[in-house]
XYZ file of C-alpha atoms in Angstrom:
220
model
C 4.001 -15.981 7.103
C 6.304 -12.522 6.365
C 7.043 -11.916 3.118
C 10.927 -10.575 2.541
C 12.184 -9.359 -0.362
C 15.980 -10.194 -0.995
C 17.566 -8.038 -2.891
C 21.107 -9.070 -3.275
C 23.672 -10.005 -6.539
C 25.194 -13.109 -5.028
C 22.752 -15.667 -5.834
C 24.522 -18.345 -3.574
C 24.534 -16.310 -0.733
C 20.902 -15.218 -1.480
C 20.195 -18.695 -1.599
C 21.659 -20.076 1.767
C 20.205 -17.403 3.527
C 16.913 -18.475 2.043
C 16.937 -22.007 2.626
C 18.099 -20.611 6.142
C 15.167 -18.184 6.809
C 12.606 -20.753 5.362
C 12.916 -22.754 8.358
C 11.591 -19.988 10.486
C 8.456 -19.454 8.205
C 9.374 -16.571 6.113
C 9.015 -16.587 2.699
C 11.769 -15.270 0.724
C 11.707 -13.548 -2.506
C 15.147 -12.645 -3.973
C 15.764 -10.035 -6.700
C 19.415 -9.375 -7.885
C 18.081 -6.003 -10.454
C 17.488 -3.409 -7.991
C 15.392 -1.649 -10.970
C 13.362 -4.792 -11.107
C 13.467 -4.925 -7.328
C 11.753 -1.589 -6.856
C 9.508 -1.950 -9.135
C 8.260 -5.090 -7.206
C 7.686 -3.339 -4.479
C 5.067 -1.214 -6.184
C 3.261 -4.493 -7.114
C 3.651 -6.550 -4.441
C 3.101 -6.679 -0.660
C 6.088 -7.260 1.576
C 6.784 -7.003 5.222
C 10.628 -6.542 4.957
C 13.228 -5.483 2.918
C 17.270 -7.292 3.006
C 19.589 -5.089 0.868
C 22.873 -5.517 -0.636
C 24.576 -1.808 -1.390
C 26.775 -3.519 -3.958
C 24.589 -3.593 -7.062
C 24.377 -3.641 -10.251
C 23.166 -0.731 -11.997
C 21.997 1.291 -8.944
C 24.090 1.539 -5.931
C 21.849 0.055 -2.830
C 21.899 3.592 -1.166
C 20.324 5.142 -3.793
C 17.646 2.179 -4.058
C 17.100 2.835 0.056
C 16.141 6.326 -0.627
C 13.903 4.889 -3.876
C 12.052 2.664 -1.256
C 11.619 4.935 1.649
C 10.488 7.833 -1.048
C 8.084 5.444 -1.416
C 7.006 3.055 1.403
C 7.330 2.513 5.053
C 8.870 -0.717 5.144
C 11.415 -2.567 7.440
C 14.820 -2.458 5.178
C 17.789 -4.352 6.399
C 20.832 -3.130 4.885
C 23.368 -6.472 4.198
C 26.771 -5.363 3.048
C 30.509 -6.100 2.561
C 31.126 -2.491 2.730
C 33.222 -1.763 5.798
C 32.726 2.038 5.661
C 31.288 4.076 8.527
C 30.420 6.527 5.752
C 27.896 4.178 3.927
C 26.793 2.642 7.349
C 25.980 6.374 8.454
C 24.469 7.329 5.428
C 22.112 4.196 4.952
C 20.818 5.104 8.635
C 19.767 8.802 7.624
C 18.501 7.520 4.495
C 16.124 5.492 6.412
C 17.615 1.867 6.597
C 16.315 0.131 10.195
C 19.472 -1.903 10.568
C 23.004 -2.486 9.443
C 24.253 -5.953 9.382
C 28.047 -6.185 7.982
C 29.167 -9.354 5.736
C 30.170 -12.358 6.560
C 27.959 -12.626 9.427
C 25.709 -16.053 10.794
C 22.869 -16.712 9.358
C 21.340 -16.621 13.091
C 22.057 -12.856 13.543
C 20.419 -12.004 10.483
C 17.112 -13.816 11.898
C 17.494 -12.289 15.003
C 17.599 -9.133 13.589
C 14.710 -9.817 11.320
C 12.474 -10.354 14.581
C 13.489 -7.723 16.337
C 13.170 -5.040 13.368
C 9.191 -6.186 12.700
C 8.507 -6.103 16.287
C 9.752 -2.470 16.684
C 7.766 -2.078 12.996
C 4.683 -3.924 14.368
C 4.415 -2.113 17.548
C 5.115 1.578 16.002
C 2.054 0.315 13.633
C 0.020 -0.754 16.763
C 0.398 2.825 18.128
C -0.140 4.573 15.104
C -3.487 2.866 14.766
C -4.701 2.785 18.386
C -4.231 6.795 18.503
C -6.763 7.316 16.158
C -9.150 4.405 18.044
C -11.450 3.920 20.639
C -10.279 0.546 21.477
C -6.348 0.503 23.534
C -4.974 -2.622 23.727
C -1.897 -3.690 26.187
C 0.017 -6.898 25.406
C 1.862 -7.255 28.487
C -1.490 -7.054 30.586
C -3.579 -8.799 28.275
C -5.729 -5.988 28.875
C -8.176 -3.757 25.594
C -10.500 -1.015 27.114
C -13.007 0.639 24.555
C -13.985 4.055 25.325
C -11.592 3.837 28.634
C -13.594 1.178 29.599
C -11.746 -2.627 30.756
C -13.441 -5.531 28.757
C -13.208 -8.482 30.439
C -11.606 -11.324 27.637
C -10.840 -14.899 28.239
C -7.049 -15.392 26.695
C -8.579 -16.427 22.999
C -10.857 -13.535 22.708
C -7.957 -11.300 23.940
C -6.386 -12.565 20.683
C -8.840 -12.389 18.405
C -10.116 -8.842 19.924
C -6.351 -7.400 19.797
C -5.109 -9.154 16.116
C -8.839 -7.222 14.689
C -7.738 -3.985 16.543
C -4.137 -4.187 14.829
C -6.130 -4.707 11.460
C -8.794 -2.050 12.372
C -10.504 -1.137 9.108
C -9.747 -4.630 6.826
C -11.233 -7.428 7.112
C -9.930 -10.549 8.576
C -11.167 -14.002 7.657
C -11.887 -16.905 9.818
C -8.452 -19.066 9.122
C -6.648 -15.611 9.707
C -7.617 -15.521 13.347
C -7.405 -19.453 13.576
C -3.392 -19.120 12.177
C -2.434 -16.495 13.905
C -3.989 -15.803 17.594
C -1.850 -18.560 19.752
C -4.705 -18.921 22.523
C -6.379 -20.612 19.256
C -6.003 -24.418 18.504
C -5.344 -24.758 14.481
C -8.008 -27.627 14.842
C -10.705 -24.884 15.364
C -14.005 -24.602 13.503
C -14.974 -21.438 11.814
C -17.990 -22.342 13.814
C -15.779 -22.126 16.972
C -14.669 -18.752 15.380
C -18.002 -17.062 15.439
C -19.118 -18.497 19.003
C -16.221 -16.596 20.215
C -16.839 -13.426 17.850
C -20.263 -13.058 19.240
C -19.087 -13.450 22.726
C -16.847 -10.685 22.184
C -19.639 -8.575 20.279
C -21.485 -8.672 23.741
C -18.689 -7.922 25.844
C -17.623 -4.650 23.723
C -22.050 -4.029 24.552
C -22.414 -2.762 20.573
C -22.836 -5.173 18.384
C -22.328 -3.031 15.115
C -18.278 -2.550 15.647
C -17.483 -5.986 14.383
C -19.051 -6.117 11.142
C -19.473 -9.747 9.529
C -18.453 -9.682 6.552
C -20.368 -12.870 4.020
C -18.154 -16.007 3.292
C -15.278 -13.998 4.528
C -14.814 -13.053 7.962
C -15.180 -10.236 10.168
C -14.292 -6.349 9.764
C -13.949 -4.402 13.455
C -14.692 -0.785 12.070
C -12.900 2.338 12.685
């Protein structure tokens, strides 16, 4: 589930689009004090940002630049403001989208998706250039070393989901939740079966470290 945080000064409009986005699995956090807002996003993790330039306190262009000084994080900008000015100048401040009010609900999740793919792929890159392991979604296909490994579709996604998280560890229900070639009915039993297989695929053993009562940790 992607975490968003909302931070917008019309609480009824914060709260449709919640009750909206909810339904596709986000969940939604909404701050209307960008002070308190920023200061959130020192404390907690989120995978998005929606923000309103019409604040209270702090003008929302000035609270982009506070976030990107800060973090690389998706930020949406959501405003009435019909200015090319502010539109320009939230772009070179480091805003990933521009999304003038009123607008559907729909658009807003479309542009949601298509902001953390371009976010999760850019990540993907970023990691698999300092890697041994390349991974190619369209093919299906990870070599290690420049070498193919041969995958059935589940171990492709449990392989390619530990190469995105290279370095952390991921636990069992992780990979059950979120690799699609993996029925949510699995075992954790199931889970380490298919580990193992891919252990003797990658022919070293020691780059998927188990990690006790947790899960599994594919090191760097």
């Amino acid at each position: 589930m992607k975490k968003i945080l909302m931070i917008e000064d019309d609480l009824e409009l914060a709260e449709i689009l919640t009750e909206y986005l909810e339904q596709f699995e986000f969940e939604v956090v909404t701050e209307d004090d960008p002070f308190k807002a920023v200061s959130i996003l020192k404390l907690e993790p989120f995978d998005l940002v929606i923000l309103d330039l019409s604040l209270p306190g702090m003008d929302g262009l000035e609270v982009c630049e506070a976030i990107r000084e800060r973090q690389d994080i998706p930020i949406i900008i959501s405003s009435a403001r019909s200015d090319v000015t502010d539109k320009v100048k939230a772009l070179e401040l480091g805003a990933d989208d521009y999304l003038p009010k009123p607008y559907d609900p729909r658009e807003l999740e479309a542009r949601i998706h298509s902001v953390l793919r371009r976010y999760e792929a850019k990540s993907q890159e970023k990691q698999e250039s300092k890697s041994d392991f390349k991974c190619d979604v369209s093919s299906m296909m990870i070599t290690y070393k420049n070498r193919n490994i041969d995958l059935t579709n589940a171990e492709f996604g449990i392989l390619s989901y530990m190469i995105a998280k290279q370095g952390l560890v991921v636990s069992r229900e992780d990979l059950i939740h979120n690799v699609n070639a993996i029925n949510e009915d699995s075992s954790n039993k199931s889970i380490d079966v298919m580990v193992g297989r891919i252990r003797n695929k990658l022919g070293d053993k020691s780059l998927i470290e188990s990690v006790r009562g947790v899960g599994y940790k594919l090191l760097k």
